[in-house]
Amino acid sequence: MLLEDHQLSLVDWAELRRGIRLGSGGGCRVLDVVDDGALLRVRLAVEGGGQVILQAPLGDAAGYWHPGLDAERGLPADWAGVDRFSAIRSAPVGALYDVDGTSRLAFGVGWTTGEGELQFGVSEEEKNFVVRLPVDDRMAAGPGELELVVVREALPFPRAVRAVADALYGELPARPAARASLEPVYSTWYAYSQSISDEIVSRDLPVAAELGFGSVFLDDGWQRFGDGRWYAGCGDWVPDPAKFPDLAGFAERARAQGLDVVLWLAPLLIGEQSEAYPQLAEFATEYSTGLRAWVLDPRHREVREHLVETCARLVRDYGLDGLKIDFLNNAMVYAGAPGTGDLDDIGFAMTELLRGIADAVDLVRPGALIEFRQPYVSPVVAAFADVVRANDCPADADQNRRSVLDLRLLAGRQIVHADPIMWAGEAGADAVSRQLLGGLFGVPQVSMPLAALTDEQRETVAARLAEWRSLREVLLGGELELGLPNRGFPTANARRDGTLVVVDYESALVELDLAGVRELVVVNASAIDGVPYRVVGGDAAALGAAEGILDVPAWGTVRRSLG
């Protein structure tokens, strides 16, 4: 249906490789196709509105991966699949993968900043998979050319996605990682919600330092009018004097205990209770009923300048080590709407805003940490935040795992953080382990009242963080091998410098390529003893047999030297 609805007779078709076809129409036409041995690089002229289409054999497809938040992990019909993207939402990258994890179509579009959308899905009529990029007037008003890259050969889908990301984004600048970005985080959000104060958080700081956390992320609730889970008071971004009468003093005392201080804010939100509202109201014409606040339109220079100064002021006045910048994706309420400021496109406006914030913060505090979260995951904004975090998923260890691994596929040099990890107050060691292991392939953030942890919980957190730290370089920097996305990544491996870390989340069969492996680390992140395995490369004799069950207890870890 997708093809039938969009003037198929006016599309020019070209054969690529392995049955993949490229179509272009309207103001879009193919200038050339360059085969560099790893990728097909297609250069398209864009002289007006039109469309670009990819058709691929369906094969034994199990699902389609894309970086959009809460992505469809299966195979939507071609009239149902859509991923809208901009600099602050998703990215124009996708991979169709088979039931064996092989991607036979992996591609990306070099429209890295502006607004757009990809339509995709299974064609019921043609029995193939279709991806369509509508090219609208805004896109046509761009540089006049568009780059499309397609992975040349079938590859395991993590490698295929990485190849596309490297080709499109590998030369883009990335913000250097702050010291605290690589250390476990103590977050106040799930621990206390907005009910925080200097006194409450200070009780947890010694425990955080003892357990090995490197920072405290002071979340929503520190600011004036920061109560009630709504944002009608946002906009001034000054401390609540009853909660934090001396925020700079709090930051100084936290640092004296070895903890950097990162402060949350949602700069685009402005509420009618704030003192800033009268002067900025004309630039906030969209109201969020769910947040009970107005959304500032970053396409106005006045908005960008105000928010840049706000962020710099917070870091300067309170001696902060970084900012957790939230709700940026709400700017998409203005997507496609006519602009009344100096910029028209939300993606370009947000890029200017975020560049300004990063530069201003760096002038005040060189090496500061800046955190973004899903869905603003496009590598084009990686220059403005060294940390990208999984979206909110309180106590959902499985979703945390899926989100962290989704982010890892595209993040490049950004440091991926798990969503803050929480558990029931009465939870035992196994429940705590399950939550922490869900975020294993990112930097752990933990959000519990630390001073109130039971002895068992405290010992479990300390042990798990110590284990994570011992494997950090492999977990964060290793090459990933993943189970199927549509099954929630039931297994995940990372290899680096002769070490292979294998994590089994669902008591699934893990396939082990032992070639070049000197140390094997197997983590059983399930409630069932034993990890079933099959050796698919390297010396099977190192494990005694080519297949079997590794003796790893539930929630346990076994390290084995292979020579």
Coordinates of N, CA, C and O in Angstrom, one line a residue, residues 440-517:
L440 N 23.6 -3.1 32.7 CA 25.0 -3.4 32.8 C 25.8 -2.8 31.7 O 27.0 -2.5 31.9
F441 N 25.3 -2.7 30.5 CA 26.1 -2.2 29.4 C 26.1 -0.7 29.2 O 26.5 -0.1 28.3
G442 N 25.6 0.0 30.3 CA 25.7 1.4 30.4 C 26.3 1.8 31.8 O 26.5 0.9 32.6
V443 N 26.5 3.0 32.0 CA 26.9 3.5 33.4 C 25.7 3.4 34.3 O 24.7 3.9 34.0
P444 N 25.9 2.7 35.4 CA 24.7 2.6 36.3 C 24.4 3.9 37.0 O 25.3 4.6 37.6
Q445 N 23.1 4.2 37.0 CA 22.6 5.3 37.9 C 21.7 4.5 38.9 O 20.9 3.7 38.5
V446 N 21.8 4.9 40.2 CA 21.0 4.2 41.2 C 20.2 5.3 41.9 O 20.8 6.4 42.3
S447 N 18.9 5.1 42.1 CA 18.1 6.1 42.8 C 17.2 5.4 43.9 O 16.1 5.1 43.7
M448 N 17.9 5.3 45.0 CA 17.2 4.8 46.2 C 17.7 5.6 47.4 O 18.8 6.2 47.4
P449 N 16.9 5.7 48.5 CA 17.4 6.3 49.7 C 18.5 5.5 50.3 O 18.3 4.5 51.0
L450 N 19.7 5.9 50.0 CA 20.9 5.1 50.3 C 21.1 4.8 51.8 O 21.5 3.7 52.2
A451 N 20.8 5.9 52.6 CA 21.0 5.7 54.0 C 20.0 4.7 54.6 O 20.3 4.2 55.7
A452 N 18.9 4.4 53.9 CA 17.9 3.5 54.4 C 18.0 2.1 53.8 O 17.2 1.2 54.2
L453 N 19.0 1.8 53.0 CA 19.2 0.5 52.5 C 19.4 -0.5 53.6 O 20.1 -0.2 54.6
T454 N 18.9 -1.7 53.4 CA 19.2 -2.8 54.3 C 20.7 -3.2 54.1 O 21.3 -2.9 53.1
D455 N 21.2 -3.9 55.1 CA 22.6 -4.4 54.9 C 22.8 -5.3 53.7 O 23.8 -5.2 53.0
E456 N 21.8 -6.1 53.4 CA 21.8 -7.0 52.2 C 21.8 -6.2 51.0 O 22.6 -6.5 50.0
Q457 N 21.0 -5.2 50.9 CA 21.0 -4.3 49.7 C 22.3 -3.6 49.5 O 22.8 -3.5 48.4
R458 N 22.8 -3.1 50.6 CA 24.0 -2.3 50.5 C 25.2 -3.2 50.0 O 26.0 -2.8 49.2
E459 N 25.3 -4.4 50.6 CA 26.3 -5.3 50.2 C 26.2 -5.7 48.7 O 27.2 -5.8 48.0
T460 N 24.9 -5.9 48.3 CA 24.7 -6.2 46.9 C 25.1 -5.1 45.9 O 25.8 -5.3 44.9
V461 N 24.7 -3.9 46.3 CA 25.1 -2.7 45.4 C 26.6 -2.6 45.4 O 27.2 -2.4 44.3
A462 N 27.3 -2.7 46.5 CA 28.7 -2.5 46.5 C 29.4 -3.6 45.7 O 30.3 -3.3 44.9
A463 N 28.9 -4.8 45.8 CA 29.5 -5.9 45.0 C 29.3 -5.7 43.5 O 30.2 -5.9 42.7
R464 N 28.1 -5.4 43.2 CA 27.7 -5.2 41.7 C 28.5 -4.0 41.1 O 28.9 -4.1 40.0
L465 N 28.6 -2.9 41.8 CA 29.3 -1.8 41.3 C 30.8 -2.1 41.2 O 31.4 -1.7 40.2
A466 N 31.3 -2.8 42.1 CA 32.7 -3.2 42.0 C 33.0 -4.1 40.8 O 34.0 -4.0 40.1
E467 N 32.0 -5.1 40.6 CA 32.1 -5.9 39.4 C 32.0 -5.1 38.1 O 32.8 -5.3 37.2
W468 N 31.0 -4.2 38.1 CA 30.9 -3.4 36.9 C 32.1 -2.6 36.6 O 32.6 -2.5 35.5
R469 N 32.7 -2.0 37.6 CA 33.9 -1.2 37.4 C 35.1 -2.1 36.9 O 35.8 -1.6 36.1
S470 N 35.2 -3.3 37.4 CA 36.3 -4.1 36.9 C 36.1 -4.5 35.4 O 37.1 -4.9 34.8
L471 N 34.9 -4.4 34.9 CA 34.6 -4.8 33.5 C 34.2 -3.6 32.7 O 33.9 -3.7 31.5
R472 N 34.4 -2.4 33.2 CA 33.9 -1.2 32.6 C 34.4 -1.0 31.1 O 33.6 -0.7 30.2
E473 N 35.7 -1.1 30.9 CA 36.2 -0.9 29.6 C 35.7 -1.8 28.6 O 35.4 -1.3 27.4
V474 N 35.4 -3.0 28.9 CA 34.8 -3.9 27.9 C 33.3 -3.7 27.8 O 32.8 -3.6 26.6
L475 N 32.6 -3.5 28.9 CA 31.2 -3.2 28.8 C 30.8 -2.0 28.0 O 29.8 -1.9 27.2
L476 N 31.6 -0.9 28.2 CA 31.3 0.4 27.6 C 32.0 0.6 26.2 O 31.4 1.3 25.4
G477 N 33.1 -0.1 26.1 CA 33.9 0.2 24.8 C 34.0 -1.0 23.9 O 34.7 -0.9 22.9
G478 N 33.5 -2.2 24.3 CA 33.7 -3.4 23.5 C 32.7 -3.5 22.4 O 31.7 -2.8 22.3
E479 N 33.1 -4.3 21.4 CA 32.2 -4.6 20.2 C 31.1 -5.4 20.7 O 31.2 -6.5 21.3
L480 N 29.8 -5.0 20.4 CA 28.6 -5.7 20.8 C 28.2 -6.8 19.9 O 28.3 -6.6 18.7
E481 N 27.7 -7.9 20.5 CA 27.0 -8.9 19.8 C 25.7 -9.2 20.5 O 25.8 -9.4 21.7
L482 N 24.6 -9.0 19.8 CA 23.3 -9.0 20.6 C 22.3 -10.0 20.0 O 22.3 -10.3 18.9
G483 N 21.5 -10.5 21.0 CA 20.3 -11.3 20.6 C 19.3 -10.4 19.8 O 19.5 -9.2 19.7
L484 N 18.2 -10.9 19.4 CA 17.3 -10.2 18.6 C 16.6 -9.1 19.3 O 16.1 -9.3 20.4
P485 N 16.5 -7.9 18.7 CA 15.7 -6.8 19.3 C 14.3 -7.1 19.6 O 13.8 -6.7 20.6
N486 N 13.6 -7.9 18.7 CA 12.2 -8.1 18.9 C 12.0 -9.1 20.1 O 10.8 -9.2 20.5
R487 N 13.0 -9.7 20.6 CA 12.9 -10.5 21.8 C 13.5 -9.8 23.0 O 13.7 -10.4 24.0
G488 N 13.8 -8.5 22.8 CA 14.3 -7.7 23.9 C 15.8 -7.9 24.2 O 16.2 -7.7 25.4
F489 N 16.6 -8.4 23.2 CA 18.0 -8.6 23.5 C 18.2 -9.7 24.6 O 18.7 -9.3 25.7
P490 N 17.8 -10.9 24.4 CA 17.9 -11.9 25.5 C 19.3 -12.2 25.8 O 19.6 -12.7 27.0
T491 N 20.3 -12.0 24.9 CA 21.7 -12.2 25.2 C 22.4 -10.9 24.7 O 22.0 -10.3 23.8
A492 N 23.6 -10.6 25.4 CA 24.4 -9.5 24.9 C 25.8 -9.8 25.3 O 26.1 -10.2 26.4
N493 N 26.7 -9.6 24.3 CA 28.1 -9.9 24.5 C 28.9 -8.6 24.2 O 28.5 -7.8 23.3
A494 N 30.0 -8.4 24.8 CA 31.0 -7.4 24.5 C 32.4 -7.9 24.5 O 32.7 -8.7 25.5
R495 N 33.2 -7.6 23.5 CA 34.6 -8.1 23.5 C 35.5 -7.0 23.2 O 35.3 -6.1 22.4
R496 N 36.6 -7.1 23.9 CA 37.7 -6.0 23.8 C 39.0 -6.6 24.3 O 39.0 -7.1 25.5
D497 N 40.0 -6.4 23.6 CA 41.4 -6.7 24.0 C 41.5 -8.1 24.7 O 42.1 -8.3 25.7
G498 N 40.9 -9.1 24.0 CA 41.0 -10.5 24.5 C 40.1 -10.9 25.6 O 40.1 -12.0 26.0
T499 N 39.2 -10.0 26.0 CA 38.2 -10.3 27.0 C 36.8 -10.3 26.4 O 36.5 -9.4 25.6
L500 N 36.1 -11.4 26.7 CA 34.7 -11.5 26.2 C 33.8 -11.6 27.4 O 33.9 -12.5 28.2
V501 N 32.8 -10.6 27.5 CA 31.8 -10.6 28.5 C 30.5 -11.1 27.9 O 30.1 -10.5 26.9
V502 N 29.9 -12.1 28.4 CA 28.7 -12.7 27.9 C 27.6 -12.6 29.0 O 27.9 -13.1 30.1
V503 N 26.5 -12.0 28.6 CA 25.4 -11.9 29.6 C 24.2 -12.6 29.0 O 23.7 -12.3 27.9
D504 N 23.6 -13.4 29.8 CA 22.4 -14.2 29.4 C 21.3 -13.7 30.3 O 21.2 -14.0 31.5
Y505 N 20.3 -13.0 29.7 CA 19.2 -12.4 30.5 C 18.0 -13.3 30.5 O 17.1 -13.1 31.4
E506 N 17.8 -14.3 29.6 CA 16.6 -15.0 29.5 C 16.8 -16.5 29.5 O 16.0 -17.3 29.0
S507 N 17.9 -17.0 30.1 CA 18.3 -18.4 30.0 C 18.3 -18.9 28.6 O 17.9 -20.1 28.3
A508 N 18.7 -18.1 27.6 CA 18.7 -18.4 26.2 C 20.1 -19.0 25.9 O 21.1 -18.8 26.6
L509 N 20.1 -19.7 24.7 CA 21.4 -20.3 24.3 C 22.3 -19.1 23.8 O 21.9 -18.3 23.0
V510 N 23.5 -19.1 24.4 CA 24.5 -18.1 24.0 C 25.5 -18.7 23.0 O 25.9 -19.9 23.3
E511 N 25.8 -18.1 21.9 CA 26.7 -18.5 21.0 C 28.1 -17.8 21.2 O 28.1 -16.6 21.3
L512 N 29.1 -18.6 21.4 CA 30.4 -18.1 21.8 C 31.4 -18.2 20.7 O 31.7 -19.3 20.2
D513 N 31.9 -17.1 20.3 CA 33.1 -17.1 19.4 C 34.3 -16.8 20.2 O 34.5 -15.7 20.7
L514 N 35.1 -17.9 20.5 CA 36.2 -17.8 21.4 C 37.5 -17.4 20.7 O 38.6 -17.4 21.3
A515 N 37.5 -17.1 19.4 CA 38.7 -16.8 18.7 C 39.3 -15.5 19.3 O 38.7 -14.5 19.4
G516 N 40.6 -15.6 19.7 CA 41.3 -14.5 20.3 C 40.9 -14.2 21.7 O 41.4 -13.2 22.3
V517 N 40.1 -15.0 22.4 CA 39.6 -14.7 23.7 C 40.6 -15.3 24.7 O 40.9 -16.5 24.7

